[in-house]
Amino acid sequence: MIHARTQIRAAVVALLTQTAALPRTVSSGRQYPVQPDDLPALLVYTREEVSQEDRSVMGGPPILDHRLELLIVGVINVEDSDDLADALALEVDNAIGDATADGGVLDAMGVELDLTTIATTISAATETQRGIRVIEIRYPASYRTLLGAADIIVQ
């Protein structure tokens, strides 16, 4: 049994790995430090999930509505330009758009991403690792599970 968040991250990593137009590493989680030979890299993780029972479902099993923040972080060398960060963001946005469209991999899983409220931040070195820049793309996501069965995503 794999938690729904893990399933979502794995689907996004697989999607970004197979649609990669730029050479890079794609990983699930916050693997710091990222080695210079692995740059540019994409890190996929989730943060800040809130769940609430959907009381509108009558007669069926109890359902939990989940809202979480999906983060895709592009890591590049500090010497690389913002153009490379933007190229990574464009590739990510296009792949995520395709995945959430009707019949896309995330749509088929029952995962919705709010593509109208994407937040993007480009910053220099982190406290964890100097000599890098990051572009962080945050997507509000939602999915549903059966109450007490966090591994079963329902539509």
JSON list of N, CA and C in Angstrom, two decimals, residues 2-12 28 46 109 143 150:
[
{"chain": "A", "resi": 2, "resn": "ILE", "atom": "N", "xyz": [0.58, 2.15, -0.90]},
{"chain": "A", "resi": 2, "resn": "ILE", "atom": "CA", "xyz": [1.37, 3.37, -1.03]},
{"chain": "A", "resi": 2, "resn": "ILE", "atom": "C", "xyz": [0.43, 4.56, -0.83]},
{"chain": "A", "resi": 3, "resn": "HIS", "atom": "N", "xyz": [0.83, 5.46, 0.05]},
{"chain": "A", "resi": 3, "resn": "HIS", "atom": "CA", "xyz": [0.02, 6.65, 0.34]},
{"chain": "A", "resi": 3, "resn": "HIS", "atom": "C", "xyz": [-0.27, 7.41, -0.95]},
{"chain": "A", "resi": 4, "resn": "ALA", "atom": "N", "xyz": [-1.42, 8.05, -1.00]},
{"chain": "A", "resi": 4, "resn": "ALA", "atom": "CA", "xyz": [-1.83, 8.81, -2.19]},
{"chain": "A", "resi": 4, "resn": "ALA", "atom": "C", "xyz": [-0.81, 9.88, -2.57]},
{"chain": "A", "resi": 5, "resn": "ARG", "atom": "N", "xyz": [-0.22, 10.56, -1.59]},
{"chain": "A", "resi": 5, "resn": "ARG", "atom": "CA", "xyz": [0.79, 11.58, -1.90]},
{"chain": "A", "resi": 5, "resn": "ARG", "atom": "C", "xyz": [1.97, 10.97, -2.63]},
{"chain": "A", "resi": 6, "resn": "THR", "atom": "N", "xyz": [2.40, 9.79, -2.20]},
{"chain": "A", "resi": 6, "resn": "THR", "atom": "CA", "xyz": [3.51, 9.09, -2.85]},
{"chain": "A", "resi": 6, "resn": "THR", "atom": "C", "xyz": [3.13, 8.73, -4.28]},
{"chain": "A", "resi": 7, "resn": "GLN", "atom": "N", "xyz": [1.90, 8.28, -4.50]},
{"chain": "A", "resi": 7, "resn": "GLN", "atom": "CA", "xyz": [1.43, 7.96, -5.85]},
{"chain": "A", "resi": 7, "resn": "GLN", "atom": "C", "xyz": [1.45, 9.20, -6.75]},
{"chain": "A", "resi": 8, "resn": "ILE", "atom": "N", "xyz": [1.03, 10.33, -6.20]},
{"chain": "A", "resi": 8, "resn": "ILE", "atom": "CA", "xyz": [1.00, 11.58, -6.97]},
{"chain": "A", "resi": 8, "resn": "ILE", "atom": "C", "xyz": [2.42, 12.01, -7.34]},
{"chain": "A", "resi": 9, "resn": "ARG", "atom": "N", "xyz": [3.32, 11.99, -6.35]},
{"chain": "A", "resi": 9, "resn": "ARG", "atom": "CA", "xyz": [4.72, 12.37, -6.63]},
{"chain": "A", "resi": 9, "resn": "ARG", "atom": "C", "xyz": [5.33, 11.44, -7.67]},
{"chain": "A", "resi": 10, "resn": "ALA", "atom": "N", "xyz": [5.10, 10.14, -7.53]},
{"chain": "A", "resi": 10, "resn": "ALA", "atom": "CA", "xyz": [5.67, 9.17, -8.48]},
{"chain": "A", "resi": 10, "resn": "ALA", "atom": "C", "xyz": [5.15, 9.42, -9.89]},
{"chain": "A", "resi": 11, "resn": "ALA", "atom": "N", "xyz": [3.86, 9.74, -10.01]},
{"chain": "A", "resi": 11, "resn": "ALA", "atom": "CA", "xyz": [3.28, 10.00, -11.33]},
{"chain": "A", "resi": 11, "resn": "ALA", "atom": "C", "xyz": [3.91, 11.25, -11.96]},
{"chain": "A", "resi": 12, "resn": "VAL", "atom": "N", "xyz": [4.12, 12.29, -11.15]},
{"chain": "A", "resi": 12, "resn": "VAL", "atom": "CA", "xyz": [4.72, 13.53, -11.66]},
{"chain": "A", "resi": 12, "resn": "VAL", "atom": "C", "xyz": [6.18, 13.29, -12.05]},
{"chain": "A", "resi": 28, "resn": "SER", "atom": "N", "xyz": [12.08, 12.43, -6.62]},
{"chain": "A", "resi": 28, "resn": "SER", "atom": "CA", "xyz": [11.00, 12.66, -5.68]},
{"chain": "A", "resi": 28, "resn": "SER", "atom": "C", "xyz": [11.61, 12.96, -4.32]},
{"chain": "A", "resi": 46, "resn": "THR", "atom": "N", "xyz": [5.74, 17.27, -1.90]},
{"chain": "A", "resi": 46, "resn": "THR", "atom": "CA", "xyz": [4.48, 17.85, -1.45]},
{"chain": "A", "resi": 46, "resn": "THR", "atom": "C", "xyz": [4.69, 18.48, -0.09]},
{"chain": "A", "resi": 109, "resn": "MET", "atom": "N", "xyz": [-6.02, 9.66, -12.62]},
{"chain": "A", "resi": 109, "resn": "MET", "atom": "CA", "xyz": [-5.85, 9.24, -11.22]},
{"chain": "A", "resi": 109, "resn": "MET", "atom": "C", "xyz": [-6.89, 9.87, -10.30]},
{"chain": "A", "resi": 143, "resn": "TYR", "atom": "N", "xyz": [-7.32, 15.98, -4.18]},
{"chain": "A", "resi": 143, "resn": "TYR", "atom": "CA", "xyz": [-7.68, 14.60, -4.50]},
{"chain": "A", "resi": 143, "resn": "TYR", "atom": "C", "xyz": [-8.58, 14.10, -3.37]},
{"chain": "A", "resi": 150, "resn": "ALA", "atom": "N", "xyz": [-5.89, 5.84, 3.01]},
{"chain": "A", "resi": 150, "resn": "ALA", "atom": "CA", "xyz": [-5.13, 6.93, 2.38]},
{"chain": "A", "resi": 150, "resn": "ALA", "atom": "C", "xyz": [-4.38, 6.49, 1.13]}
]
